[in-house]
Every structure is written in C-alpha cells, then in structure tokens.
C-alpha cells in the first residue's frame, strides 16, 4: 500500500509555489519522492522560493513564467521537459483574490481575476496534456475553493473563477480520462497563513477577532487549517492511489461545507 502513494521519479510542476499553499503542497510531494518544479511571476519571487526550498532540504527547479501568457507557458513547459523531465503532475495553484464589492469592481479587475484563476489553469493544462497523453497518463490537480460552491460578500470574481475551475476540472476529466489522465481539484478551507494572521490575533480585551470567531463557529474542526493539511490530499491525488478518482473536488475544509453552523446563543 505504501507504494501506491510513492511519487519517486515523478516530475511535479506546482504553479505559484514560492510560498504558502503551493509551497506546502510541493514540499509534501517532495517528501513522497517527486522532483519539484515551480514558477512565479518574477525572478524575485522565484529566488525567494528557491531559498525556502533549500532551507527545507528540497532541491527544486524554479522558473519565471506568467501562467496567463500562452506563449510563455508553451516555452516554459518545453524548457522544463528538456531540463528536468516530462511533467507527470501539474498542480494549478497560482491565483489571486480581490475583495471588492461587485458594484465597485471594474470589468478590468474582474477580468484580471478570471484570467489568472481560470484562464491560467486552462492554459497550463492545455500545455501539458499532449505530452501526458504521449507518456501514457498524468495527474492534474486544480486548487479550487469553498467559493467553488458558496458565495460571499466582495468576492464575485474569485467565486466565478473558482466555480468555473470546478467545471473545467470535471471537463478535463471527461475529455482526457480515456488517456489515463486524472484531473481533480482540492478546495481548501480557511488556512492559517501569514496573510490571515491579523484575523487570528487575540484582541486587547482578550477576545478573538470577530472574523476568527466567525470561522471557528462555521468549522466543525473548531480550528483554522494549516497549509500542511493540504499535503496528504495532494499526494493522494498525485499518486497511483487515485488512479480511478477523476473529476472530483476534494474539500479540505474541516467540515465547513457539511455544517449549517452553530445556533446563536
């Protein structure tokens, strides 16, 4: 059974994995034996990522590439294939969020979120699928969101993109499952990261931040997730253990989507 989860010899490309969730997923895959490749939007972020991987004892290959630029992506995938090896696992992690009320959001801002969070995964998947077919199969993991299922104030573009990414995941599975390509998604819950740290700080009166209280009240696990909580699910979806799992979104949310929430006191 341990061999089912072994990624030794596999090349895993995780987009936007200089830090955060992408870094945690790539680190878990490295721990399972995969060779890690990542990209980011500029050299400064790539260099920071390379330093972080080195500090973690992981030999990673970093490249500058804009996932929304089809020409750049094509050249990037070709370079990785030549310099590192055939891409066996693609994790579409790169993304952004803009928290702006819908009526205040410009069409240009809306398009930017859609471009990175939905068009980017489409362009990346399109670039790796032909070689995956030629190699006899592959794994594509799209980082979706609870906003693939739920709406919330100020995230209209993000929710639209992540809902679309859920359906792109299902369609890739439908179209390319016959070639032994499994495409699934991971939908993280609320994850404790440096960016969310201010929302989890204890207030001067000793109480929890209101948003922290809100999340804990909505989460049966009664805690925020850690980035490392996504490692096991990602390794599962990247490994032979999930060879008959296709078109599925695995929500790693502590039970939020299963729960109506606590009754007010």
PDB file of C-alpha atoms in Angstrom:
ATOM      1  CA  UNK A   1       0.000   0.000   0.000  1.00  0.00           C
ATOM      2  CA  UNK A   2       2.860   2.453   0.732  1.00  0.00           C
ATOM      3  CA  UNK A   3       3.986   2.097  -2.878  1.00  0.00           C
ATOM      4  CA  UNK A   4       0.578   3.383  -4.006  1.00  0.00           C
ATOM      5  CA  UNK A   5       1.498   6.826  -2.648  1.00  0.00           C
ATOM      6  CA  UNK A   6       5.119   6.836  -3.831  1.00  0.00           C
ATOM      7  CA  UNK A   7       5.986   9.660  -6.249  1.00  0.00           C
ATOM      8  CA  UNK A   8       9.634   8.689  -6.759  1.00  0.00           C
ATOM      9  CA  UNK A   9      10.818   9.688 -10.221  1.00  0.00           C
ATOM     10  CA  UNK A  10       7.746  11.817 -10.966  1.00  0.00           C
ATOM     11  CA  UNK A  11       8.158  15.437 -12.022  1.00  0.00           C
ATOM     12  CA  UNK A  12       5.621  17.670 -10.271  1.00  0.00           C
ATOM     13  CA  UNK A  13       5.042  21.200 -11.558  1.00  0.00           C
ATOM     14  CA  UNK A  14       3.301  23.400  -8.986  1.00  0.00           C
ATOM     15  CA  UNK A  15       2.451  26.887 -10.240  1.00  0.00           C
ATOM     16  CA  UNK A  16       2.936  29.885  -7.972  1.00  0.00           C
ATOM     17  CA  UNK A  17       4.632  27.716  -5.350  1.00  0.00           C
ATOM     18  CA  UNK A  18       7.234  30.135  -3.981  1.00  0.00           C
ATOM     19  CA  UNK A  19       5.361  30.258  -0.660  1.00  0.00           C
ATOM     20  CA  UNK A  20       2.050  29.462   1.047  1.00  0.00           C
ATOM     21  CA  UNK A  21      -0.263  26.669  -0.029  1.00  0.00           C
ATOM     22  CA  UNK A  22       1.708  25.903  -3.196  1.00  0.00           C
ATOM     23  CA  UNK A  23       4.939  25.580  -1.222  1.00  0.00           C
ATOM     24  CA  UNK A  24       3.274  23.239   1.300  1.00  0.00           C
ATOM     25  CA  UNK A  25       1.868  21.028  -1.469  1.00  0.00           C
ATOM     26  CA  UNK A  26       5.193  20.911  -3.325  1.00  0.00           C
ATOM     27  CA  UNK A  27       7.024  20.086  -0.088  1.00  0.00           C
ATOM     28  CA  UNK A  28       4.663  17.192   0.616  1.00  0.00           C
ATOM     29  CA  UNK A  29       5.150  15.845  -2.900  1.00  0.00           C
ATOM     30  CA  UNK A  30       8.928  16.149  -2.495  1.00  0.00           C
ATOM     31  CA  UNK A  31       8.606  14.140   0.718  1.00  0.00           C
ATOM     32  CA  UNK A  32       6.853  11.433  -1.315  1.00  0.00           C
ATOM     33  CA  UNK A  33       9.766  11.366  -3.778  1.00  0.00           C
ATOM     34  CA  UNK A  34       8.728  13.793  -6.530  1.00  0.00           C
ATOM     35  CA  UNK A  35      11.080  16.163  -8.336  1.00  0.00           C
ATOM     36  CA  UNK A  36       9.688  19.673  -7.779  1.00  0.00           C
ATOM     37  CA  UNK A  37       9.360  22.387 -10.412  1.00  0.00           C
ATOM     38  CA  UNK A  38       7.646  25.691  -9.696  1.00  0.00           C
ATOM     39  CA  UNK A  39       7.166  29.048 -11.321  1.00  0.00           C
ATOM     40  CA  UNK A  40       6.283  32.549 -10.245  1.00  0.00           C
ATOM     41  CA  UNK A  41       5.593  35.861 -11.890  1.00  0.00           C
ATOM     42  CA  UNK A  42       9.048  37.416 -11.357  1.00  0.00           C
ATOM     43  CA  UNK A  43      12.629  36.473 -10.532  1.00  0.00           C
ATOM     44  CA  UNK A  44      12.494  37.935  -7.013  1.00  0.00           C
ATOM     45  CA  UNK A  45       9.693  35.566  -6.004  1.00  0.00           C
ATOM     46  CA  UNK A  46      11.407  32.628  -7.713  1.00  0.00           C
ATOM     47  CA  UNK A  47      14.626  33.367  -5.818  1.00  0.00           C
ATOM     48  CA  UNK A  48      12.742  33.573  -2.511  1.00  0.00           C
ATOM     49  CA  UNK A  49      11.086  30.263  -3.313  1.00  0.00           C
ATOM     50  CA  UNK A  50      14.381  28.582  -4.178  1.00  0.00           C
ATOM     51  CA  UNK A  51      15.848  29.789  -0.872  1.00  0.00           C
ATOM     52  CA  UNK A  52      12.834  28.445   1.047  1.00  0.00           C
ATOM     53  CA  UNK A  53      13.111  25.042  -0.630  1.00  0.00           C
ATOM     54  CA  UNK A  54      16.835  24.900   0.092  1.00  0.00           C
ATOM     55  CA  UNK A  55      16.169  25.717   3.729  1.00  0.00           C
ATOM     56  CA  UNK A  56      13.661  22.855   3.813  1.00  0.00           C
ATOM     57  CA  UNK A  57      16.232  20.489   2.296  1.00  0.00           C
ATOM     58  CA  UNK A  58      14.398  20.243  -1.026  1.00  0.00           C
ATOM     59  CA  UNK A  59      16.098  20.568  -4.410  1.00  0.00           C
ATOM     60  CA  UNK A  60      13.577  22.475  -6.507  1.00  0.00           C
ATOM     61  CA  UNK A  61      13.716  23.958 -10.005  1.00  0.00           C
ATOM     62  CA  UNK A  62      12.322  27.488 -10.263  1.00  0.00           C
ATOM     63  CA  UNK A  63      11.333  29.440 -13.377  1.00  0.00           C
ATOM     64  CA  UNK A  64       9.771  32.789 -14.204  1.00  0.00           C
ATOM     65  CA  UNK A  65       6.529  32.379 -16.133  1.00  0.00           C
ATOM     66  CA  UNK A  66       3.192  34.194 -16.363  1.00  0.00           C
ATOM     67  CA  UNK A  67       0.510  31.487 -16.436  1.00  0.00           C
ATOM     68  CA  UNK A  68      -1.841  33.785 -18.379  1.00  0.00           C
ATOM     69  CA  UNK A  69       0.592  34.140 -21.281  1.00  0.00           C
ATOM     70  CA  UNK A  70       0.084  31.197 -23.624  1.00  0.00           C
ATOM     71  CA  UNK A  71       3.354  31.758 -25.487  1.00  0.00           C
ATOM     72  CA  UNK A  72       5.366  31.963 -22.252  1.00  0.00           C
ATOM     73  CA  UNK A  73       3.669  28.848 -20.868  1.00  0.00           C
ATOM     74  CA  UNK A  74       4.449  26.859 -24.008  1.00  0.00           C
ATOM     75  CA  UNK A  75       8.121  27.832 -23.830  1.00  0.00           C
ATOM     76  CA  UNK A  76       8.195  27.140 -20.070  1.00  0.00           C
ATOM     77  CA  UNK A  77       6.766  23.636 -20.400  1.00  0.00           C
ATOM     78  CA  UNK A  78       9.179  22.869 -23.236  1.00  0.00           C
ATOM     79  CA  UNK A  79      12.137  24.097 -21.153  1.00  0.00           C
ATOM     80  CA  UNK A  80      11.085  22.050 -18.102  1.00  0.00           C
ATOM     81  CA  UNK A  81      10.669  18.928 -20.235  1.00  0.00           C
ATOM     82  CA  UNK A  82      14.151  19.383 -21.715  1.00  0.00           C
ATOM     83  CA  UNK A  83      15.952  20.382 -18.496  1.00  0.00           C
ATOM     84  CA  UNK A  84      14.140  18.372 -15.803  1.00  0.00           C
ATOM     85  CA  UNK A  85      11.954  15.759 -17.484  1.00  0.00           C
ATOM     86  CA  UNK A  86       8.429  15.006 -18.639  1.00  0.00           C
ATOM     87  CA  UNK A  87       5.808  16.643 -16.418  1.00  0.00           C
ATOM     88  CA  UNK A  88       3.835  13.855 -14.728  1.00  0.00           C
ATOM     89  CA  UNK A  89       1.924  16.021 -12.236  1.00  0.00           C
ATOM     90  CA  UNK A  90       0.557  19.539 -12.718  1.00  0.00           C
ATOM     91  CA  UNK A  91      -0.827  21.497  -9.761  1.00  0.00           C
ATOM     92  CA  UNK A  92      -2.603  24.686 -10.832  1.00  0.00           C
ATOM     93  CA  UNK A  93      -2.076  26.694  -7.655  1.00  0.00           C
ATOM     94  CA  UNK A  94      -1.254  30.219  -8.906  1.00  0.00           C
ATOM     95  CA  UNK A  95      -4.102  32.616  -8.180  1.00  0.00           C
ATOM     96  CA  UNK A  96      -5.237  35.953  -6.790  1.00  0.00           C
ATOM     97  CA  UNK A  97      -8.248  37.358  -4.977  1.00  0.00           C
ATOM     98  CA  UNK A  98      -9.637  40.907  -4.989  1.00  0.00           C
ATOM     99  CA  UNK A  99     -12.054  41.669  -2.161  1.00  0.00           C
ATOM    100  CA  UNK A 100     -14.169  44.417  -3.716  1.00  0.00           C
ATOM    101  CA  UNK A 101     -17.979  44.812  -3.651  1.00  0.00           C
ATOM    102  CA  UNK A 102     -19.280  43.795  -7.057  1.00  0.00           C
ATOM    103  CA  UNK A 103     -20.796  47.176  -7.962  1.00  0.00           C
ATOM    104  CA  UNK A 104     -17.474  48.843  -7.149  1.00  0.00           C
ATOM    105  CA  UNK A 105     -15.361  46.371  -9.122  1.00  0.00           C
ATOM    106  CA  UNK A 106     -14.336  47.367 -12.624  1.00  0.00           C
ATOM    107  CA  UNK A 107     -14.674  44.988 -15.540  1.00  0.00           C
ATOM    108  CA  UNK A 108     -10.881  45.116 -15.882  1.00  0.00           C
ATOM    109  CA  UNK A 109     -10.441  43.960 -12.284  1.00  0.00           C
ATOM    110  CA  UNK A 110     -12.988  41.192 -12.795  1.00  0.00           C
ATOM    111  CA  UNK A 111     -11.203  40.049 -15.958  1.00  0.00           C
ATOM    112  CA  UNK A 112      -7.819  40.033 -14.187  1.00  0.00           C
ATOM    113  CA  UNK A 113      -9.049  37.612 -11.525  1.00  0.00           C
ATOM    114  CA  UNK A 114     -10.698  35.387 -14.139  1.00  0.00           C
ATOM    115  CA  UNK A 115      -7.558  35.497 -16.271  1.00  0.00           C
ATOM    116  CA  UNK A 116      -5.225  34.293 -13.510  1.00  0.00           C
ATOM    117  CA  UNK A 117      -7.576  31.973 -11.599  1.00  0.00           C
ATOM    118  CA  UNK A 118      -9.369  30.321 -14.533  1.00  0.00           C
ATOM    119  CA  UNK A 119      -7.654  31.049 -17.833  1.00  0.00           C
ATOM    120  CA  UNK A 120      -4.264  30.280 -16.248  1.00  0.00           C
ATOM    121  CA  UNK A 121      -5.194  26.696 -15.301  1.00  0.00           C
ATOM    122  CA  UNK A 122      -6.745  26.216 -18.757  1.00  0.00           C
ATOM    123  CA  UNK A 123      -3.548  27.403 -20.468  1.00  0.00           C
ATOM    124  CA  UNK A 124      -1.297  25.298 -18.208  1.00  0.00           C
ATOM    125  CA  UNK A 125      -3.382  22.144 -18.587  1.00  0.00           C
ATOM    126  CA  UNK A 126      -3.600  22.614 -22.346  1.00  0.00           C
ATOM    127  CA  UNK A 127       0.206  22.859 -22.482  1.00  0.00           C
ATOM    128  CA  UNK A 128       0.924  19.630 -20.553  1.00  0.00           C
ATOM    129  CA  UNK A 129      -1.879  17.338 -21.724  1.00  0.00           C
ATOM    130  CA  UNK A 130      -0.387  16.401 -25.147  1.00  0.00           C
ATOM    131  CA  UNK A 131       2.830  15.126 -23.539  1.00  0.00           C
ATOM    132  CA  UNK A 132       0.866  13.370 -20.782  1.00  0.00           C
ATOM    133  CA  UNK A 133      -1.075  11.539 -23.499  1.00  0.00           C
ATOM    134  CA  UNK A 134       2.173  10.586 -25.214  1.00  0.00           C
ATOM    135  CA  UNK A 135       3.657   9.380 -21.895  1.00  0.00           C
ATOM    136  CA  UNK A 136       0.616   7.228 -21.140  1.00  0.00           C
ATOM    137  CA  UNK A 137      -1.056   9.356 -18.468  1.00  0.00           C
ATOM    138  CA  UNK A 138      -0.692  12.063 -15.862  1.00  0.00           C
ATOM    139  CA  UNK A 139      -2.242  13.907 -12.951  1.00  0.00           C
ATOM    140  CA  UNK A 140      -3.708  17.413 -12.934  1.00  0.00           C
ATOM    141  CA  UNK A 141      -4.764  18.987  -9.639  1.00  0.00           C
ATOM    142  CA  UNK A 142      -6.603  22.306  -9.690  1.00  0.00           C
ATOM    143  CA  UNK A 143      -6.665  24.352  -6.498  1.00  0.00           C
ATOM    144  CA  UNK A 144     -10.316  25.259  -6.254  1.00  0.00           C
ATOM    145  CA  UNK A 145     -12.003  26.793  -3.216  1.00  0.00           C
ATOM    146  CA  UNK A 146     -15.050  26.645  -0.995  1.00  0.00           C
ATOM    147  CA  UNK A 147     -16.070  29.527  -3.261  1.00  0.00           C
ATOM    148  CA  UNK A 148     -16.437  26.866  -5.954  1.00  0.00           C
ATOM    149  CA  UNK A 149     -19.642  26.052  -4.026  1.00  0.00           C
ATOM    150  CA  UNK A 150     -20.526  29.097  -1.919  1.00  0.00           C
ATOM    151  CA  UNK A 151     -20.905  32.810  -2.427  1.00  0.00           C
ATOM    152  CA  UNK A 152     -19.673  35.504  -0.078  1.00  0.00           C
ATOM    153  CA  UNK A 153     -19.572  39.287   0.016  1.00  0.00           C
ATOM    154  CA  UNK A 154     -16.880  41.071  -2.048  1.00  0.00           C
ATOM    155  CA  UNK A 155     -15.518  38.007  -3.926  1.00  0.00           C
ATOM    156  CA  UNK A 156     -17.722  37.879  -7.035  1.00  0.00           C
ATOM    157  CA  UNK A 157     -14.811  37.490  -9.473  1.00  0.00           C
ATOM    158  CA  UNK A 158     -12.998  34.942  -7.320  1.00  0.00           C
ATOM    159  CA  UNK A 159     -16.145  32.856  -6.808  1.00  0.00           C
ATOM    160  CA  UNK A 160     -16.944  32.999 -10.519  1.00  0.00           C
ATOM    161  CA  UNK A 161     -13.400  31.880 -11.372  1.00  0.00           C
ATOM    162  CA  UNK A 162     -13.312  29.077  -8.807  1.00  0.00           C
ATOM    163  CA  UNK A 163     -16.772  27.860  -9.826  1.00  0.00           C
ATOM    164  CA  UNK A 164     -15.534  27.801 -13.401  1.00  0.00           C
ATOM    165  CA  UNK A 165     -12.379  25.972 -12.327  1.00  0.00           C
ATOM    166  CA  UNK A 166     -14.512  23.280 -10.699  1.00  0.00           C
ATOM    167  CA  UNK A 167     -16.297  22.706 -14.005  1.00  0.00           C
ATOM    168  CA  UNK A 168     -13.044  22.888 -16.011  1.00  0.00           C
ATOM    169  CA  UNK A 169     -11.750  20.134 -13.703  1.00  0.00           C
ATOM    170  CA  UNK A 170     -14.762  17.957 -14.478  1.00  0.00           C
ATOM    171  CA  UNK A 171     -14.468  18.637 -18.188  1.00  0.00           C
ATOM    172  CA  UNK A 172     -10.749  17.769 -18.372  1.00  0.00           C
ATOM    173  CA  UNK A 173     -11.577  14.517 -16.579  1.00  0.00           C
ATOM    174  CA  UNK A 174     -14.386  13.845 -19.045  1.00  0.00           C
ATOM    175  CA  UNK A 175     -12.357  14.644 -22.143  1.00  0.00           C
ATOM    176  CA  UNK A 176      -8.997  13.089 -21.255  1.00  0.00           C
ATOM    177  CA  UNK A 177      -9.782  10.323 -18.779  1.00  0.00           C
ATOM    178  CA  UNK A 178      -9.556   7.872 -21.678  1.00  0.00           C
ATOM    179  CA  UNK A 179      -5.826   8.661 -21.859  1.00  0.00           C
ATOM    180  CA  UNK A 180      -5.207   7.736 -18.205  1.00  0.00           C
ATOM    181  CA  UNK A 181      -5.171  11.403 -17.175  1.00  0.00           C
ATOM    182  CA  UNK A 182      -6.865  12.099 -13.860  1.00  0.00           C
ATOM    183  CA  UNK A 183      -7.913  15.691 -13.202  1.00  0.00           C
ATOM    184  CA  UNK A 184      -9.199  16.509  -9.737  1.00  0.00           C
ATOM    185  CA  UNK A 185      -9.421  19.559  -7.518  1.00  0.00           C
ATOM    186  CA  UNK A 186      -8.645  20.474  -3.945  1.00  0.00           C
ATOM    187  CA  UNK A 187     -10.878  23.023  -2.224  1.00  0.00           C
ATOM    188  CA  UNK A 188      -9.053  24.439   0.816  1.00  0.00           C
ATOM    189  CA  UNK A 189     -10.981  25.799   3.750  1.00  0.00           C
ATOM    190  CA  UNK A 190      -9.719  28.758   5.765  1.00  0.00           C
ATOM    191  CA  UNK A 191      -5.971  28.230   6.098  1.00  0.00           C
ATOM    192  CA  UNK A 192      -3.722  29.883   8.683  1.00  0.00           C
ATOM    193  CA  UNK A 193      -1.101  31.794   6.699  1.00  0.00           C
ATOM    194  CA  UNK A 194       0.907  34.974   7.350  1.00  0.00           C
ATOM    195  CA  UNK A 195      -1.691  36.826   5.264  1.00  0.00           C
ATOM    196  CA  UNK A 196      -4.531  35.759   7.590  1.00  0.00           C
ATOM    197  CA  UNK A 197      -2.540  36.221  10.827  1.00  0.00           C
ATOM    198  CA  UNK A 198      -4.108  39.642  11.625  1.00  0.00           C
ATOM    199  CA  UNK A 199      -7.544  37.970  11.507  1.00  0.00           C
ATOM    200  CA  UNK A 200      -6.476  35.487  14.170  1.00  0.00           C
ATOM    201  CA  UNK A 201      -4.832  37.853  16.646  1.00  0.00           C
ATOM    202  CA  UNK A 202      -6.191  37.974  20.183  1.00  0.00           C
ATOM    203  CA  UNK A 203      -7.797  41.369  20.781  1.00  0.00           C
ATOM    204  CA  UNK A 204      -6.723  43.773  23.567  1.00  0.00           C
ATOM    205  CA  UNK A 205      -9.663  42.659  25.723  1.00  0.00           C
ATOM    206  CA  UNK A 206      -8.586  39.007  25.398  1.00  0.00           C
ATOM    207  CA  UNK A 207     -11.303  38.074  22.908  1.00  0.00           C
ATOM    208  CA  UNK A 208     -10.845  36.518  19.487  1.00  0.00           C
ATOM    209  CA  UNK A 209     -11.002  38.651  16.346  1.00  0.00           C
ATOM    210  CA  UNK A 210     -14.634  38.743  15.071  1.00  0.00           C
ATOM    211  CA  UNK A 211     -13.653  37.003  11.811  1.00  0.00           C
ATOM    212  CA  UNK A 212     -11.764  34.343  13.772  1.00  0.00           C
ATOM    213  CA  UNK A 213     -14.908  33.744  15.852  1.00  0.00           C
ATOM    214  CA  UNK A 214     -16.948  33.516  12.655  1.00  0.00           C
ATOM    215  CA  UNK A 215     -14.647  30.882  11.114  1.00  0.00           C
ATOM    216  CA  UNK A 216     -14.472  28.757  14.252  1.00  0.00           C
ATOM    217  CA  UNK A 217     -18.268  28.854  14.566  1.00  0.00           C
ATOM    218  CA  UNK A 218     -18.587  27.588  10.992  1.00  0.00           C
ATOM    219  CA  UNK A 219     -15.927  24.861  11.248  1.00  0.00           C
ATOM    220  CA  UNK A 220     -16.696  21.536  12.982  1.00  0.00           C
ATOM    221  CA  UNK A 221     -12.955  21.020  13.463  1.00  0.00           C
ATOM    222  CA  UNK A 222     -13.039  24.248  15.559  1.00  0.00           C
ATOM    223  CA  UNK A 223      -9.747  25.497  14.097  1.00  0.00           C
ATOM    224  CA  UNK A 224      -8.204  27.060  11.047  1.00  0.00           C
ATOM    225  CA  UNK A 225      -6.475  24.683   8.671  1.00  0.00           C
ATOM    226  CA  UNK A 226      -2.722  24.583   8.301  1.00  0.00           C
ATOM    227  CA  UNK A 227      -1.065  24.615   4.879  1.00  0.00           C
ATOM    228  CA  UNK A 228       0.369  21.203   5.768  1.00  0.00           C
ATOM    229  CA  UNK A 229      -3.192  19.835   5.997  1.00  0.00           C
ATOM    230  CA  UNK A 230      -3.283  20.017   2.183  1.00  0.00           C
ATOM    231  CA  UNK A 231      -0.161  17.876   1.697  1.00  0.00           C
ATOM    232  CA  UNK A 232      -1.725  14.452   2.217  1.00  0.00           C
ATOM    233  CA  UNK A 233      -4.722  15.083  -0.062  1.00  0.00           C
ATOM    234  CA  UNK A 234      -2.388  16.469  -2.745  1.00  0.00           C
ATOM    235  CA  UNK A 235      -0.064  13.458  -2.584  1.00  0.00           C
ATOM    236  CA  UNK A 236      -3.112  11.163  -2.801  1.00  0.00           C
ATOM    237  CA  UNK A 237      -4.423  12.917  -5.917  1.00  0.00           C
ATOM    238  CA  UNK A 238      -0.929  12.894  -7.479  1.00  0.00           C
ATOM    239  CA  UNK A 239      -0.305   9.206  -6.821  1.00  0.00           C
ATOM    240  CA  UNK A 240      -1.377   5.822  -8.150  1.00  0.00           C
ATOM    241  CA  UNK A 241      -3.697   5.575  -5.139  1.00  0.00           C
ATOM    242  CA  UNK A 242      -6.141   7.866  -7.000  1.00  0.00           C
ATOM    243  CA  UNK A 243      -5.944   6.259 -10.452  1.00  0.00           C
ATOM    244  CA  UNK A 244      -9.735   5.683 -10.518  1.00  0.00           C
ATOM    245  CA  UNK A 245     -10.611   9.075  -8.989  1.00  0.00           C
ATOM    246  CA  UNK A 246     -11.414  11.598 -11.708  1.00  0.00           C
ATOM    247  CA  UNK A 247     -13.364  14.837 -11.882  1.00  0.00           C
ATOM    248  CA  UNK A 248     -13.681  15.058  -8.097  1.00  0.00           C
ATOM    249  CA  UNK A 249     -13.230  18.134  -5.876  1.00  0.00           C
ATOM    250  CA  UNK A 250     -11.788  17.171  -2.501  1.00  0.00           C
ATOM    251  CA  UNK A 251     -12.731  19.847   0.026  1.00  0.00           C
ATOM    252  CA  UNK A 252     -10.156  20.120   2.806  1.00  0.00           C
ATOM    253  CA  UNK A 253     -12.162  22.479   4.981  1.00  0.00           C
ATOM    254  CA  UNK A 254     -12.538  20.963   8.435  1.00  0.00           C
ATOM    255  CA  UNK A 255     -16.168  20.207   7.627  1.00  0.00           C
ATOM    256  CA  UNK A 256     -17.427  23.713   6.809  1.00  0.00           C
ATOM    257  CA  UNK A 257     -19.382  22.660   3.721  1.00  0.00           C
ATOM    258  CA  UNK A 258     -21.098  19.873   5.687  1.00  0.00           C
ATOM    259  CA  UNK A 259     -22.195  22.154   8.535  1.00  0.00           C
ATOM    260  CA  UNK A 260     -25.010  24.673   8.894  1.00  0.00           C
ATOM    261  CA  UNK A 261     -23.211  26.399  11.770  1.00  0.00           C
ATOM    262  CA  UNK A 262     -23.773  26.883  15.474  1.00  0.00           C
ATOM    263  CA  UNK A 263     -27.090  28.096  16.777  1.00  0.00           C
ATOM    264  CA  UNK A 264     -26.789  31.644  18.183  1.00  0.00           C
ATOM    265  CA  UNK A 265     -26.768  31.732  21.975  1.00  0.00           C
TER     266      UNK A 265
END
